[in-house]
PDB file of C-alpha atoms in Angstrom:
ATOM      1  CA  MET A1070     125.984 103.933 158.366  1.00 90.00           C
ATOM      2  CA  ILE A1071     127.766 106.301 155.932  1.00 96.00           C
ATOM      3  CA  PHE A1072     129.701 105.059 152.917  1.00 96.00           C
ATOM      4  CA  LEU A1073     131.298 107.131 150.138  1.00 97.00           C
ATOM      5  CA  GLU A1074     133.040 105.577 147.152  1.00 96.00           C
ATOM      6  CA  LYS A1075     135.020 107.740 144.707  1.00 96.00           C
ATOM      7  CA  VAL A1076     132.802 110.754 145.425  1.00 97.00           C
ATOM      8  CA  SER A1077     133.795 113.912 143.550  1.00 97.00           C
ATOM      9  CA  LYS A1078     132.304 117.381 143.265  1.00 96.00           C
ATOM     10  CA  HIS A1079     133.660 119.539 140.432  1.00 95.00           C
ATOM     11  CA  TYR A1080     132.827 123.091 139.383  1.00 92.00           C
ATOM     12  CA  ASN A1081     133.549 124.501 135.935  1.00 90.00           C
ATOM     13  CA  ARG A1082     135.108 127.950 136.213  1.00 87.00           C
ATOM     14  CA  PRO A1083     136.581 130.265 133.548  1.00 88.00           C
ATOM     15  CA  SER A1084     140.012 129.440 134.942  1.00 85.00           C
ATOM     16  CA  GLY A1085     139.351 125.694 134.727  1.00 85.00           C
ATOM     17  CA  VAL A1086     137.812 122.867 136.728  1.00 89.00           C
ATOM     18  CA  VAL A1087     137.766 123.272 140.512  1.00 90.00           C
ATOM     19  CA  LYS A1088     137.825 119.921 142.305  1.00 93.00           C
ATOM     20  CA  ALA A1089     136.052 120.694 145.590  1.00 95.00           C
ATOM     21  CA  LEU A1090     135.972 116.945 146.302  1.00 96.00           C
ATOM     22  CA  ASP A1091     138.282 114.576 144.473  1.00 95.00           C
ATOM     23  CA  GLU A1092     137.469 110.849 144.639  1.00 95.00           C
ATOM     24  CA  ILE A1093     136.608 110.666 148.330  1.00 95.00           C
ATOM     25  CA  ASP A1094     136.454 107.209 149.909  1.00 96.00           C
ATOM     26  CA  LEU A1095     135.020 107.255 153.434  1.00 96.00           C
ATOM     27  CA  LYS A1096     133.237 104.890 155.781  1.00 96.00           C
ATOM     28  CA  VAL A1097     131.709 106.028 159.082  1.00 96.00           C
ATOM     29  CA  GLU A1098     130.257 103.411 161.388  1.00 95.00           C
ATOM     30  CA  ARG A1099     127.031 103.790 163.342  1.00 95.00           C
ATOM     31  CA  ASN A1100     127.494 105.779 166.589  1.00 95.00           C
ATOM     32  CA  GLU A1101     131.009 106.859 165.612  1.00 96.00           C
ATOM     33  CA  PHE A1102     132.305 110.345 166.480  1.00 97.00           C
ATOM     34  CA  THR A1103     134.452 111.477 163.551  1.00 96.00           C
ATOM     35  CA  VAL A1104     136.321 114.748 163.121  1.00 96.00           C
ATOM     36  CA  ILE A1105     137.337 115.764 159.587  1.00 96.00           C
ATOM     37  CA  ARG A1106     139.882 118.554 159.829  1.00 94.00           C
ATOM     38  CA  GLY A1107     141.286 120.806 157.151  1.00 92.00           C
ATOM     39  CA  PRO A1108     142.037 124.444 156.330  1.00 91.00           C
ATOM     40  CA  SER A1109     139.585 126.871 154.769  1.00 88.00           C
ATOM     41  CA  GLY A1110     138.863 125.916 151.165  1.00 88.00           C
ATOM     42  CA  SER A1111     139.785 122.264 151.638  1.00 92.00           C
ATOM     43  CA  GLY A1112     136.259 121.034 150.816  1.00 93.00           C
ATOM     44  CA  LYS A1113     134.944 120.439 154.339  1.00 93.00           C
ATOM     45  CA  THR A1114     131.568 122.111 153.905  1.00 93.00           C
ATOM     46  CA  THR A1115     131.127 120.589 150.449  1.00 95.00           C
ATOM     47  CA  LEU A1116     131.740 117.134 151.924  1.00 96.00           C
ATOM     48  CA  LEU A1117     129.251 117.701 154.743  1.00 95.00           C
ATOM     49  CA  LEU A1118     126.532 118.985 152.408  1.00 95.00           C
ATOM     50  CA  THR A1119     127.094 116.035 150.081  1.00 96.00           C
ATOM     51  CA  ILE A1120     126.732 113.540 152.938  1.00 96.00           C
ATOM     52  CA  GLY A1121     123.634 115.392 154.127  1.00 95.00           C
ATOM     53  CA  GLY A1122     121.808 115.078 150.813  1.00 94.00           C
ATOM     54  CA  MET A1123     122.024 118.794 150.052  1.00 94.00           C
ATOM     55  CA  LEU A1124     124.648 118.834 147.301  1.00 95.00           C
ATOM     56  CA  ARG A1125     124.638 116.237 144.537  1.00 95.00           C
ATOM     57  CA  PRO A1126     128.125 114.938 143.698  1.00 96.00           C
ATOM     58  CA  THR A1127     129.491 115.144 140.177  1.00 96.00           C
ATOM     59  CA  ARG A1128     130.335 111.462 140.274  1.00 95.00           C
ATOM     60  CA  GLY A1129     130.737 108.596 142.708  1.00 96.00           C
ATOM     61  CA  HIS A1130     128.388 106.688 144.957  1.00 95.00           C
ATOM     62  CA  LEU A1131     127.266 107.165 148.552  1.00 96.00           C
ATOM     63  CA  THR A1132     124.811 105.657 150.984  1.00 96.00           C
ATOM     64  CA  VAL A1133     123.632 107.292 154.199  1.00 96.00           C
ATOM     65  CA  ALA A1134     121.669 105.236 156.730  1.00 93.00           C
ATOM     66  CA  GLY A1135     121.179 102.567 154.075  1.00 91.00           C
ATOM     67  CA  MET A1136     119.932 104.913 151.346  1.00 92.00           C
ATOM     68  CA  ASP A1137     121.373 106.843 148.423  1.00 95.00           C
ATOM     69  CA  PRO A1138     119.902 110.325 149.023  1.00 94.00           C
ATOM     70  CA  TYR A1139     120.428 111.259 145.365  1.00 95.00           C
ATOM     71  CA  ASN A1140     118.534 108.278 143.995  1.00 94.00           C
ATOM     72  CA  ILE A1141     115.148 109.461 145.308  1.00 93.00           C
ATOM     73  CA  ASP A1142     112.900 112.368 144.360  1.00 93.00           C
ATOM     74  CA  ASN A1143     113.095 115.765 146.064  1.00 91.00           C
ATOM     75  CA  LYS A1144     110.117 115.176 148.354  1.00 92.00           C
ATOM     76  CA  LYS A1145     111.496 111.887 149.667  1.00 92.00           C
ATOM     77  CA  ARG A1146     114.935 113.462 150.054  1.00 92.00           C
ATOM     78  CA  LEU A1147     113.463 116.218 152.220  1.00 89.00           C
ATOM     79  CA  GLU A1148     111.670 113.629 154.330  1.00 89.00           C
ATOM     80  CA  PHE A1149     114.867 111.590 154.611  1.00 91.00           C
ATOM     81  CA  ARG A1150     116.871 114.583 155.840  1.00 89.00           C
ATOM     82  CA  ALA A1151     114.178 115.619 158.300  1.00 85.00           C
ATOM     83  CA  GLU A1152     113.963 112.123 159.769  1.00 87.00           C
ATOM     84  CA  LYS A1153     117.574 110.968 159.734  1.00 91.00           C
ATOM     85  CA  ILE A1154     119.881 113.995 159.855  1.00 93.00           C
ATOM     86  CA  GLY A1155     120.491 116.949 162.130  1.00 91.00           C
ATOM     87  CA  PHE A1156     122.554 119.895 160.861  1.00 91.00           C
ATOM     88  CA  VAL A1157     124.541 122.402 162.912  1.00 90.00           C
ATOM     89  CA  PHE A1158     125.957 125.273 160.879  1.00 84.00           C
ATOM     90  CA  GLN A1159     128.673 127.749 161.820  1.00 79.00           C
ATOM     91  CA  LEU A1160     126.345 130.709 161.220  1.00 80.00           C
ATOM     92  CA  PHE A1161     123.473 129.135 163.230  1.00 84.00           C
ATOM     93  CA  HIS A1162     120.668 130.018 160.733  1.00 87.00           C
ATOM     94  CA  LEU A1163     118.246 131.041 163.496  1.00 92.00           C
ATOM     95  CA  ILE A1164     115.159 132.957 162.345  1.00 93.00           C
ATOM     96  CA  PRO A1165     115.566 136.472 163.821  1.00 94.00           C
ATOM     97  CA  TYR A1166     111.856 137.160 164.444  1.00 94.00           C
ATOM     98  CA  LEU A1167     111.235 133.847 166.266  1.00 94.00           C
ATOM     99  CA  THR A1168     112.045 133.189 169.900  1.00 95.00           C
ATOM    100  CA  VAL A1169     114.496 130.492 170.962  1.00 94.00           C
ATOM    101  CA  ILE A1170     111.751 127.953 171.663  1.00 93.00           C
ATOM    102  CA  GLU A1171     110.052 128.775 168.346  1.00 92.00           C
ATOM    103  CA  ASN A1172     113.355 128.328 166.491  1.00 93.00           C
ATOM    104  CA  VAL A1173     113.928 124.970 168.152  1.00 92.00           C
ATOM    105  CA  LEU A1174     110.439 123.794 167.186  1.00 90.00           C
ATOM    106  CA  LEU A1175     110.557 125.193 163.641  1.00 84.00           C
ATOM    107  CA  PRO A1176     111.788 122.054 161.798  1.00 72.00           C
ATOM    108  CA  SER A1177     108.883 120.068 163.255  1.00 66.00           C
ATOM    109  CA  GLY A1178     106.296 122.578 162.053  1.00 59.00           C
ATOM    110  CA  SER A1179     105.302 123.126 165.682  1.00 49.00           C
ATOM    111  CA  ALA A1180     106.701 126.610 166.286  1.00 48.00           C
ATOM    112  CA  GLY A1181     103.289 127.933 167.171  1.00 49.00           C
ATOM    113  CA  GLY A1182     102.328 125.133 169.545  1.00 51.00           C
ATOM    114  CA  GLY A1183     101.429 121.923 167.761  1.00 54.00           C
ATOM    115  CA  ASN A1184     102.816 118.588 168.881  1.00 68.00           C
ATOM    116  CA  LYS A1185     102.865 118.570 172.691  1.00 72.00           C
ATOM    117  CA  GLY A1186     105.418 115.747 172.809  1.00 79.00           C
ATOM    118  CA  LEU A1187     107.925 117.643 170.682  1.00 82.00           C
ATOM    119  CA  ARG A1188     107.295 120.844 172.612  1.00 85.00           C
ATOM    120  CA  SER A1189     107.984 119.007 175.873  1.00 86.00           C
ATOM    121  CA  ARG A1190     111.209 117.591 174.426  1.00 84.00           C
ATOM    122  CA  ALA A1191     112.245 121.076 173.248  1.00 88.00           C
ATOM    123  CA  TRP A1192     111.840 122.444 176.773  1.00 88.00           C
ATOM    124  CA  THR A1193     113.814 119.530 178.210  1.00 86.00           C
ATOM    125  CA  MET A1194     116.647 120.078 175.741  1.00 82.00           C
ATOM    126  CA  LEU A1195     116.779 123.815 176.443  1.00 89.00           C
ATOM    127  CA  LYS A1196     117.064 123.040 180.139  1.00 87.00           C
ATOM    128  CA  GLN A1197     119.867 120.544 179.521  1.00 80.00           C
ATOM    129  CA  LEU A1198     121.689 123.183 177.455  1.00 83.00           C
ATOM    130  CA  ASN A1199     121.114 125.874 180.102  1.00 85.00           C
ATOM    131  CA  LEU A1200     118.893 127.859 177.760  1.00 90.00           C
ATOM    132  CA  ASP A1201     115.523 127.468 179.498  1.00 90.00           C
ATOM    133  CA  ASP A1202     115.780 130.996 180.925  1.00 93.00           C
ATOM    134  CA  ARG A1203     116.374 132.318 177.394  1.00 93.00           C
ATOM    135  CA  SER A1204     113.521 130.450 175.723  1.00 93.00           C
ATOM    136  CA  THR A1205     111.419 133.567 175.024  1.00 94.00           C
ATOM    137  CA  HIS A1206     114.377 135.676 173.869  1.00 96.00           C
ATOM    138  CA  PHE A1207     115.093 136.465 170.238  1.00 96.00           C
ATOM    139  CA  PRO A1208     118.404 135.559 168.542  1.00 94.00           C
ATOM    140  CA  ALA A1209     119.642 139.158 168.667  1.00 95.00           C
ATOM    141  CA  GLU A1210     119.422 138.973 172.458  1.00 96.00           C
ATOM    142  CA  LEU A1211     121.644 135.892 172.714  1.00 93.00           C
ATOM    143  CA  SER A1212     125.387 135.510 173.000  1.00 90.00           C
ATOM    144  CA  THR A1213     127.238 133.650 170.254  1.00 87.00           C
ATOM    145  CA  GLY A1214     127.503 130.552 172.443  1.00 86.00           C
ATOM    146  CA  GLU A1215     123.789 130.671 173.256  1.00 90.00           C
ATOM    147  CA  LYS A1216     122.934 130.902 169.569  1.00 91.00           C
ATOM    148  CA  GLN A1217     125.007 127.816 168.840  1.00 86.00           C
ATOM    149  CA  ARG A1218     123.378 125.886 171.699  1.00 87.00           C
ATOM    150  CA  ALA A1219     119.960 126.868 170.351  1.00 91.00           C
ATOM    151  CA  ALA A1220     121.001 125.585 166.917  1.00 90.00           C
ATOM    152  CA  ILE A1221     122.072 122.260 168.472  1.00 87.00           C
ATOM    153  CA  ALA A1222     118.763 121.951 170.318  1.00 88.00           C
ATOM    154  CA  ARG A1223     116.906 122.534 167.041  1.00 90.00           C
ATOM    155  CA  ALA A1224     119.030 119.941 165.231  1.00 88.00           C
ATOM    156  CA  MET A1225     118.418 117.331 167.942  1.00 83.00           C
ATOM    157  CA  LEU A1226     114.678 117.887 168.397  1.00 84.00           C
ATOM    158  CA  LYS A1227     113.577 114.810 166.458  1.00 80.00           C
ATOM    159  CA  LYS A1228     116.460 112.583 167.612  1.00 83.00           C
ATOM    160  CA  PRO A1229     118.228 112.181 164.268  1.00 89.00           C
ATOM    161  CA  GLU A1230     120.484 109.194 163.699  1.00 93.00           C
ATOM    162  CA  ILE A1231     123.218 111.413 162.269  1.00 95.00           C
ATOM    163  CA  MET A1232     124.492 114.828 163.373  1.00 95.00           C
ATOM    164  CA  LEU A1233     126.513 116.836 160.831  1.00 96.00           C
ATOM    165  CA  ALA A1234     128.285 119.857 162.321  1.00 94.00           C
ATOM    166  CA  ASP A1235     130.057 122.454 160.176  1.00 93.00           C
ATOM    167  CA  GLU A1236     132.646 124.402 162.209  1.00 91.00           C
ATOM    168  CA  PRO A1237     130.373 124.333 165.278  1.00 89.00           C
ATOM    169  CA  THR A1238     133.006 126.020 167.465  1.00 86.00           C
ATOM    170  CA  GLY A1239     134.598 128.241 164.825  1.00 81.00           C
ATOM    171  CA  ASN A1240     133.138 131.549 166.048  1.00 76.00           C
ATOM    172  CA  LEU A1241     133.323 130.831 169.765  1.00 81.00           C
ATOM    173  CA  ASP A1242     135.662 131.709 172.607  1.00 84.00           C
ATOM    174  CA  PRO A1243     137.464 128.770 174.276  1.00 88.00           C
ATOM    175  CA  GLU A1244     134.925 128.388 177.093  1.00 84.00           C
ATOM    176  CA  ASN A1245     131.906 128.300 174.778  1.00 82.00           C
ATOM    177  CA  ALA A1246     133.758 126.099 172.287  1.00 86.00           C
ATOM    178  CA  ALA A1247     134.423 123.548 175.028  1.00 88.00           C
ATOM    179  CA  GLY A1248     130.752 123.646 176.006  1.00 85.00           C
ATOM    180  CA  ILE A1249     129.586 122.968 172.441  1.00 86.00           C
ATOM    181  CA  ALA A1250     132.075 120.104 172.113  1.00 90.00           C
ATOM    182  CA  ARG A1251     130.637 118.579 175.298  1.00 89.00           C
ATOM    183  CA  CYS A1252     127.110 118.938 173.883  1.00 86.00           C
ATOM    184  CA  LEU A1253     128.122 117.006 170.778  1.00 90.00           C
ATOM    185  CA  GLU A1254     129.715 114.305 172.927  1.00 93.00           C
ATOM    186  CA  GLU A1255     126.507 113.989 174.982  1.00 88.00           C
ATOM    187  CA  ILE A1256     124.568 113.561 171.742  1.00 88.00           C
ATOM    188  CA  HIS A1257     127.071 110.905 170.692  1.00 94.00           C
ATOM    189  CA  GLN A1258     126.665 109.068 173.989  1.00 93.00           C
ATOM    190  CA  GLU A1259     122.921 108.922 173.360  1.00 89.00           C
ATOM    191  CA  GLY A1260     123.598 106.877 170.198  1.00 92.00           C
ATOM    192  CA  CYS A1261     123.933 109.534 167.502  1.00 94.00           C
ATOM    193  CA  THR A1262     126.571 109.273 164.769  1.00 96.00           C
ATOM    194  CA  VAL A1263     128.468 112.577 164.806  1.00 96.00           C
ATOM    195  CA  ILE A1264     130.604 114.062 162.036  1.00 97.00           C
ATOM    196  CA  VAL A1265     132.305 117.390 162.713  1.00 96.00           C
ATOM    197  CA  VAL A1266     134.188 119.248 159.986  1.00 95.00           C
ATOM    198  CA  THR A1267     136.512 121.880 161.369  1.00 93.00           C
ATOM    199  CA  HIS A1268     139.899 123.549 161.192  1.00 90.00           C
ATOM    200  CA  GLY A1269     140.239 123.489 164.987  1.00 89.00           C
ATOM    201  CA  LYS A1270     140.838 120.921 167.702  1.00 92.00           C
ATOM    202  CA  ASP A1271     137.996 121.588 170.154  1.00 92.00           C
ATOM    203  CA  CYS A1272     136.322 118.217 169.535  1.00 94.00           C
ATOM    204  CA  ASP A1273     139.469 116.105 169.294  1.00 94.00           C
ATOM    205  CA  GLN A1274     139.257 114.687 172.808  1.00 94.00           C
ATOM    206  CA  TYR A1275     135.856 113.133 172.037  1.00 95.00           C
ATOM    207  CA  ALA A1276     136.582 111.889 168.529  1.00 95.00           C
ATOM    208  CA  GLU A1277     137.174 108.217 167.862  1.00 94.00           C
ATOM    209  CA  ARG A1278     138.809 109.138 164.576  1.00 94.00           C
ATOM    210  CA  ILE A1279     140.344 112.309 163.138  1.00 95.00           C
ATOM    211  CA  ILE A1280     140.820 112.518 159.373  1.00 94.00           C
ATOM    212  CA  ARG A1281     142.681 115.163 157.395  1.00 94.00           C
ATOM    213  CA  LEU A1282     141.086 116.786 154.330  1.00 95.00           C
ATOM    214  CA  GLU A1283     143.271 118.834 151.994  1.00 93.00           C
ATOM    215  CA  GLN A1284     142.433 120.195 148.536  1.00 91.00           C
ATOM    216  CA  GLY A1285     139.382 117.999 148.256  1.00 93.00           C
ATOM    217  CA  ARG A1286     141.146 114.753 149.134  1.00 93.00           C
ATOM    218  CA  LEU A1287     141.274 112.759 152.347  1.00 91.00           C
ATOM    219  CA  SER A1288     144.741 112.124 153.602  1.00 80.00           C
ATOM    220  CA  SER A1289     145.827 108.508 153.850  1.00 56.00           C
ATOM    221  CA  LYS A1290     147.322 109.432 157.216  1.00 50.00           C
ATOM    222  CA  HIS A1291     144.621 109.648 159.873  1.00 53.00           C
ATOM    223  CA  GLU A1292     145.485 111.940 162.771  1.00 55.00           C
TER     224      GLU A1292
END
């Protein structure tokens, strides 16, 4: 499903070369739940963006769902991400002037109505995530946990094969963090490949594999 071979991402700075990723080798099987844990600055977000086709590596080779996302043009890469990958970011990235249901439908281009099938699925997902009574609220009216659940609903709207989650519980209290971890496990049980990068342990109980990332390198010792 996901294969990285000697993947590096370097940045040239006045003080020298910063190795955000340093010869990463990684294989994630289809329908695997993987946690990649490391401290701030270890390269977690860089790794997730690289896997997701949003940040071209300096060197190395990767395939995601049978395709190299950096060996196709920008239009096809956008289509690939929209079809294959769901993203959940720590800061949610909800549009403040759209309601919850409009935010969930936004990636499909159906925020104003549009595809009735996708709109029906959006309502079903909001109900499953206990957000149906908040569907007409704006992000500013939501709790932090509700915002994250809305972001998950948006990411799952088109049933992506892969879910990439960047610190999905990092800003949450223990109760909400546990709820988000359960949401990701439910997604996994439906057949989605899930990769969570985090510094915490909220998703550990659901992970089939926990890998350590430090200073841009994966540890040979899996947790």
